[in-house]
C-alpha atoms as a printed R data frame, in Angstrom:
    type eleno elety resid chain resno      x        y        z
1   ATOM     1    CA   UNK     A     1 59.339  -81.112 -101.002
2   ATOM     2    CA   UNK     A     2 56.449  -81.815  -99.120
3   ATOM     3    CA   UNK     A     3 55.610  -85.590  -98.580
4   ATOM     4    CA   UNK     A     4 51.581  -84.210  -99.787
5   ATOM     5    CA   UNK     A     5 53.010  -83.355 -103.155
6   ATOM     6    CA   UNK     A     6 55.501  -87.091 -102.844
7   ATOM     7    CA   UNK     A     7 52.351  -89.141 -101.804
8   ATOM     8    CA   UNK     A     8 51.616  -88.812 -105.793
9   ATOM     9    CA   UNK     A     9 55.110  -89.314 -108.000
10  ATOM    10    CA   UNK     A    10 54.569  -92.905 -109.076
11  ATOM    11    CA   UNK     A    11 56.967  -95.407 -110.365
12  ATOM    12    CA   UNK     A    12 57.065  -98.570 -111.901
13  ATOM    13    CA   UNK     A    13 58.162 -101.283 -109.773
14  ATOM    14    CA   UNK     A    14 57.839 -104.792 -109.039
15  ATOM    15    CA   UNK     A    15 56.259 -106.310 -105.659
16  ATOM    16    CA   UNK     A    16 54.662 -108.966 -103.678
17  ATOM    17    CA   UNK     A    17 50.909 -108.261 -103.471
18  ATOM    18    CA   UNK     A    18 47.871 -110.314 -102.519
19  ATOM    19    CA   UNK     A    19 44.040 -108.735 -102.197
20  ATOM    20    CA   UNK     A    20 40.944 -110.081 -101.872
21  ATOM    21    CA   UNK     A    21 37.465 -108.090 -101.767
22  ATOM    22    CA   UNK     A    22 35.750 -107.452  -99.045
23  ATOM    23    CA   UNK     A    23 32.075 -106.845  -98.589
24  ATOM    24    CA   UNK     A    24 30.833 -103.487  -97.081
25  ATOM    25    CA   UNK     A    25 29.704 -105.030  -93.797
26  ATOM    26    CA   UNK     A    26 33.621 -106.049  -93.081
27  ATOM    27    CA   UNK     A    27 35.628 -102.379  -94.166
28  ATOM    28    CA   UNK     A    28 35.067 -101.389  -90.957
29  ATOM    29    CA   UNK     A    29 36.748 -104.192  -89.490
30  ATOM    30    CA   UNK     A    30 39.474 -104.138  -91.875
31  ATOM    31    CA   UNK     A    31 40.210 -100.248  -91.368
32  ATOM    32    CA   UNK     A    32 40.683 -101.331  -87.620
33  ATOM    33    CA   UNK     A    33 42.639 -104.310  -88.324
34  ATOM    34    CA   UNK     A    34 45.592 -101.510  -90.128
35  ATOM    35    CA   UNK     A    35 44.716  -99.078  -87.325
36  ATOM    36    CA   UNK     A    36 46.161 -101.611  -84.732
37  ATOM    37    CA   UNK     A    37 49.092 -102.556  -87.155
38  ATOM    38    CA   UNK     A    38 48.497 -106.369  -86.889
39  ATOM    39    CA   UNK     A    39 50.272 -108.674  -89.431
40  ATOM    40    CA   UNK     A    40 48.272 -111.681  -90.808
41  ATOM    41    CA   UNK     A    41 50.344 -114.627  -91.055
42  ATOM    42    CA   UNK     A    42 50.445 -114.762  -94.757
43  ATOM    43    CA   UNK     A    43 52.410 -111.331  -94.168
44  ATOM    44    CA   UNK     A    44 55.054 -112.513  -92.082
45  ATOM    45    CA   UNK     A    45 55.856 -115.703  -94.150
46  ATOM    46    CA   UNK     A    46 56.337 -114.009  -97.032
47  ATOM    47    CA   UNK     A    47 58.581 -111.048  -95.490
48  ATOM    48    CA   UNK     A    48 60.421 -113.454  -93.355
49  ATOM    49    CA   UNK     A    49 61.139 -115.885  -97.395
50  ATOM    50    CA   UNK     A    50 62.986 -113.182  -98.956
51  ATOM    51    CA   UNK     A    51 64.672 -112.069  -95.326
52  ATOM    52    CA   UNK     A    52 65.833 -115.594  -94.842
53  ATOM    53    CA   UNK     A    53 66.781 -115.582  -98.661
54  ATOM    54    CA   UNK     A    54 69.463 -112.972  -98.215
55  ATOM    55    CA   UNK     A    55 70.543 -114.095  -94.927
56  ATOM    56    CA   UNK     A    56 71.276 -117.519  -96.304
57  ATOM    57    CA   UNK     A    57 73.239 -115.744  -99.031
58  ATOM    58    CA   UNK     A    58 75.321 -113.859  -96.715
59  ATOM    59    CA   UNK     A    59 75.948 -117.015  -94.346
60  ATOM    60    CA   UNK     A    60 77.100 -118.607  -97.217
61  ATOM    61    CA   UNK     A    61 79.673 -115.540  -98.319
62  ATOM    62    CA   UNK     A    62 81.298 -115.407  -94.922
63  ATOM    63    CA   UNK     A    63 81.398 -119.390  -94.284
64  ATOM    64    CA   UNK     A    64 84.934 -119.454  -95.512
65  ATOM    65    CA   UNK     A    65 86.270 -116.801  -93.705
66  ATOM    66    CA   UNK     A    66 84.344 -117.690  -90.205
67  ATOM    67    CA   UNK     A    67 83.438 -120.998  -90.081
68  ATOM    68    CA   UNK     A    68 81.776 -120.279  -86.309
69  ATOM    69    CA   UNK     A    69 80.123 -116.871  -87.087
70  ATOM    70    CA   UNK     A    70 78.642 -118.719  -90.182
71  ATOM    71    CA   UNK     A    71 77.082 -121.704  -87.799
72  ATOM    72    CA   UNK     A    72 75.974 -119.454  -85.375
73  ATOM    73    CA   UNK     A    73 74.213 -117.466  -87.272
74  ATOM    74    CA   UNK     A    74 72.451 -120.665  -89.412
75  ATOM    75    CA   UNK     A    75 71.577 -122.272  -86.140
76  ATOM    76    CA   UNK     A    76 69.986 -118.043  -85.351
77  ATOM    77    CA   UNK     A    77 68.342 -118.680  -88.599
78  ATOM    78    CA   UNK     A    78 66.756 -121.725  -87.954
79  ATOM    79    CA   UNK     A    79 65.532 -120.639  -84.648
80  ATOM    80    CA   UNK     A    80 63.541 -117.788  -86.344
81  ATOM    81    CA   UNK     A    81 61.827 -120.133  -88.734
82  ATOM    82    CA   UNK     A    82 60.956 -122.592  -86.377
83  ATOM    83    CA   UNK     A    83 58.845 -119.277  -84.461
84  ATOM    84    CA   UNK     A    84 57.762 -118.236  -87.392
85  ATOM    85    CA   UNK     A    85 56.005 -121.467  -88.133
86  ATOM    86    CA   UNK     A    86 55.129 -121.653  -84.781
87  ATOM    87    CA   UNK     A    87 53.117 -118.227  -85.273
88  ATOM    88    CA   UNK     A    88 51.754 -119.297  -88.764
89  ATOM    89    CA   UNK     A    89 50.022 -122.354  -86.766
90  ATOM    90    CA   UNK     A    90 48.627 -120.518  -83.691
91  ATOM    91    CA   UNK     A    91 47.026 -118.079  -86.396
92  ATOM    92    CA   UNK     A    92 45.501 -120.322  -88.744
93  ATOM    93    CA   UNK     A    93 42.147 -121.123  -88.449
94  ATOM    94    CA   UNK     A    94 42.092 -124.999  -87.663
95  ATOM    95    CA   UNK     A    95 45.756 -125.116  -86.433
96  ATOM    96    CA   UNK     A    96 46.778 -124.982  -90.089
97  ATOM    97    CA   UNK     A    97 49.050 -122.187  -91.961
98  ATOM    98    CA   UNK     A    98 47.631 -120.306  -94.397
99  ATOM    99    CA   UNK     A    99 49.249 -121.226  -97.978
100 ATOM   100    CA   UNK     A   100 48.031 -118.568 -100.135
101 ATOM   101    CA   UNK     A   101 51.014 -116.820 -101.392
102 ATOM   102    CA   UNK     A   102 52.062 -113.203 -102.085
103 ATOM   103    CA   UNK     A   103 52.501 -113.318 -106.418
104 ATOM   104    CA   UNK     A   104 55.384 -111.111 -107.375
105 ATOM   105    CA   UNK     A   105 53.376 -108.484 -109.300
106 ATOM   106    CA   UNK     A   106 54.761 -105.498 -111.961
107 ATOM   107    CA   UNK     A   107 52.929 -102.515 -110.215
108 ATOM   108    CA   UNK     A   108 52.619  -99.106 -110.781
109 ATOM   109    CA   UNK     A   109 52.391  -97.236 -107.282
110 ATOM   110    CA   UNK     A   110 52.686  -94.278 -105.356
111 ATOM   111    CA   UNK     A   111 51.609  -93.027 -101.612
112 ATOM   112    CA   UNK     A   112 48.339  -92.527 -102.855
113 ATOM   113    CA   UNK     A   113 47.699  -96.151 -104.394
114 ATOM   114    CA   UNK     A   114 48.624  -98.506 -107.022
115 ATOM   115    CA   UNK     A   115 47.367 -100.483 -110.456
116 ATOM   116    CA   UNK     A   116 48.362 -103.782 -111.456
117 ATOM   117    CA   UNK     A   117 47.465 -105.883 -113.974
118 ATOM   118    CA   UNK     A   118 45.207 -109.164 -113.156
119 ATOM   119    CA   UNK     A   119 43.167 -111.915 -115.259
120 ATOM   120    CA   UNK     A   120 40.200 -110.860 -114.066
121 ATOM   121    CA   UNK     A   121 37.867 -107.627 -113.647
122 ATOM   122    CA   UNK     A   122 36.858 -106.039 -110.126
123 ATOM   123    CA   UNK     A   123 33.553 -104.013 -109.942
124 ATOM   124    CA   UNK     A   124 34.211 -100.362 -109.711
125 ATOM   125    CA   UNK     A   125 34.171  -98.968 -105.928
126 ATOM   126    CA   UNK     A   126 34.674 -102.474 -104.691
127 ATOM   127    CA   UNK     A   127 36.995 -102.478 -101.233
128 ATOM   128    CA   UNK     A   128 40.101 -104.263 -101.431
129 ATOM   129    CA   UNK     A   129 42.056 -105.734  -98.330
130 ATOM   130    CA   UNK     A   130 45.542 -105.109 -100.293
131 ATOM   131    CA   UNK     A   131 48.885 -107.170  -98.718
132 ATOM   132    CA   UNK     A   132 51.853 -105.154  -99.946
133 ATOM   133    CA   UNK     A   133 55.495 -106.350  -99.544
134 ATOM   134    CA   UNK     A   134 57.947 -104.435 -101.008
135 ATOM   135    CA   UNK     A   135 61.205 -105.540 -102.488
136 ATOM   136    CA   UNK     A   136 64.054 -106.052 -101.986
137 ATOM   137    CA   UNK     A   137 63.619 -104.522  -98.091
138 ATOM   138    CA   UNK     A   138 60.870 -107.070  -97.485
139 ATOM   139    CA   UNK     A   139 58.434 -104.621  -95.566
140 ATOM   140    CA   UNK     A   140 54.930 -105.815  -95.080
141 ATOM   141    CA   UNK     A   141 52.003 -103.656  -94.975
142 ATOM   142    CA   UNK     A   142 48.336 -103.556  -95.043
143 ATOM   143    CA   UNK     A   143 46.134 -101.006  -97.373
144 ATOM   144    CA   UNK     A   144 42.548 -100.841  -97.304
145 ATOM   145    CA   UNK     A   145 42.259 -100.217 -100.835
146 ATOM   146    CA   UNK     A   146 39.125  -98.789 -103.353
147 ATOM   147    CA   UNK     A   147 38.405  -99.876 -107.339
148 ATOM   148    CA   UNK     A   148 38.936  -96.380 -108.865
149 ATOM   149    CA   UNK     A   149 38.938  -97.347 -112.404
150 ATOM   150    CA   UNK     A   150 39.110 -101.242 -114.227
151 ATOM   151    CA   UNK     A   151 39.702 -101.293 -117.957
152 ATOM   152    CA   UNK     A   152 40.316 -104.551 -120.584
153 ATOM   153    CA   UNK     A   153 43.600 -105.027 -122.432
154 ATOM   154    CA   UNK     A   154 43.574 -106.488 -125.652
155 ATOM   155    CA   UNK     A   155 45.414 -109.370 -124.768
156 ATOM   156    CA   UNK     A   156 42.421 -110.195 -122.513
157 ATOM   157    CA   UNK     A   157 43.670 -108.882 -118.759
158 ATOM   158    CA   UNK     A   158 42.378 -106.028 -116.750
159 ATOM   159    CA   UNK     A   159 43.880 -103.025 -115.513
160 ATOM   160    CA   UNK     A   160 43.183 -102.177 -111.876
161 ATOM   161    CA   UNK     A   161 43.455  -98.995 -110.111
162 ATOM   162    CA   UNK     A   162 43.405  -99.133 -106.482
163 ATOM   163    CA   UNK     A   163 43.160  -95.990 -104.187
164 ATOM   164    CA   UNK     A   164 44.512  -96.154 -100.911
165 ATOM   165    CA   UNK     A   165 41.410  -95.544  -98.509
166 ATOM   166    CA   UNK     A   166 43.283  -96.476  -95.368
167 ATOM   167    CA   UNK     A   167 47.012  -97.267  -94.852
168 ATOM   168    CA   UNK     A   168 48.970  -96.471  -91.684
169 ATOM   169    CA   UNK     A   169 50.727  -93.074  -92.059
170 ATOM   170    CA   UNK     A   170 54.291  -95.037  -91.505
171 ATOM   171    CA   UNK     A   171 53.352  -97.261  -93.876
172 ATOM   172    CA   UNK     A   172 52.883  -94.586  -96.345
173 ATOM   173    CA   UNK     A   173 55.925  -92.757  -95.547
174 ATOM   174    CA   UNK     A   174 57.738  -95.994  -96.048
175 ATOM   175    CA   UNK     A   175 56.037  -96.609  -99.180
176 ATOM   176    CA   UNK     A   176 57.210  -92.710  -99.850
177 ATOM   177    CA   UNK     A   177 60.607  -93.166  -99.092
178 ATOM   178    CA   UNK     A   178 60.796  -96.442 -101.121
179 ATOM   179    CA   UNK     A   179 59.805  -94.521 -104.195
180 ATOM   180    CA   UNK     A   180 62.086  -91.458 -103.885
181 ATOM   181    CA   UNK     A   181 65.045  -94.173 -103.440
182 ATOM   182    CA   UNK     A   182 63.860  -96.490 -106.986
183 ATOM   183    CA   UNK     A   183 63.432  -92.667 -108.556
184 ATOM   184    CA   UNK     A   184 66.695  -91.353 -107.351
185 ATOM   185    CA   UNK     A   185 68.250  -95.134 -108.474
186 ATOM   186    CA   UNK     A   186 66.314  -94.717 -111.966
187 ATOM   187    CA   UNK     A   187 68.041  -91.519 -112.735
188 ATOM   188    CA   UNK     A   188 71.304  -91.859 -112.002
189 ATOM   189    CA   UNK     A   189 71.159  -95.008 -114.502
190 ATOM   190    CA   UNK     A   190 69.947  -92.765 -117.004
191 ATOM   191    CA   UNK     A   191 72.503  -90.203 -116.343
192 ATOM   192    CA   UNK     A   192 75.103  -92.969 -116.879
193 ATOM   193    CA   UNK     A   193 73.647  -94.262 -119.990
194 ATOM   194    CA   UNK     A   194 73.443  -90.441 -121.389
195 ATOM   195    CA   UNK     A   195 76.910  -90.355 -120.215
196 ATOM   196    CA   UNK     A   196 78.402  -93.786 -121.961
């Protein structure tokens, strides 16, 4: 199947997002800013939480069994969170690290874009600088996104539709494969609930 026709299945999912809108003077910018593939700071703390998260978890399984391989690898550990503070403090404005954090959001998405729900409306064809981490892998990526459609729920949030307008082509084929692999995941638990 073509990854055209994949760019559209869309799944349910759950993942760490942050946006902001940007005004039509800065999509330029932004557009080059994914172009060149750089990763704000806010990015790489967040990817590098859930990394360390795992790691930690897997130190801790193997301490037992390899009491050195287990130290080595927490004094590894520390070593990469010590640079990646490092990094968050050279790239903050003012020497300090950005503390905004990614929320973990209940998304609908596919290659072509994504709607979540949020407390408050965004205009219509408003530009979006969209943060996308998916989960569990961590990956971090960067969408330029557009307001395709905003509707009220009852219970008083919005509903936001966000087309991708710019995103890195192996970002989208990672966003791609990511979906095919929750898809494939999603049937086979169905096929062994028909089954029980």
């Amino acid at each position: 199947m073509s990854t055209e026709r994949r760019r559209y299945f869309r799944i349910e999912d759950r993942a760490l997002i942050k946006y902001r809108v940007i005004s039509l003077d800065t999509v330029e910018r932004e557009r080059q800013f994914i172009r060149l593939n750089e990763i704000r700071a806010a990015n790489l703390h967040a990817a590098l939480l859930g990394l360390d998260m795992r790691l930690q978890e897997l130190i801790d399984d193997i301490h037992d069994d390899d009491k050195p391989l287990a130290q080595a690898l927490e004094l590894l550990n520390r070593k990469l969170n010590l640079i990646e503070r490092a990094v968050a403090l050279e790239a903050a404005p003012g020497g300090a690290p950005e503390r905004r954090e990614h929320a973990s959001s209940d998304i609908s998405m596919s290659g072509g874009g994504l709607a979540l729900r949020a407390d408050s409306p965004l205009e219509l064809h408003a530009y979006l600088a969209v943060d996308l981490i998916l989960l569990p892998s961590h990956h971090p990526m960067r969408a330029l996104g557009r307001v395709v459609d905003c509707r009220r729920f009852t219970a008083g949030d919005y509903s936001i539709a966000i087309e991708f307008d710019e995103i890195r082509e192996e970002d989208r084929d990672l966003l791609i494969q990511h979906i095919v692999r929750r898809q494939s995941a999603l049937l086979r638990l169905e096929r062994q609930s028909d089954a029980v």
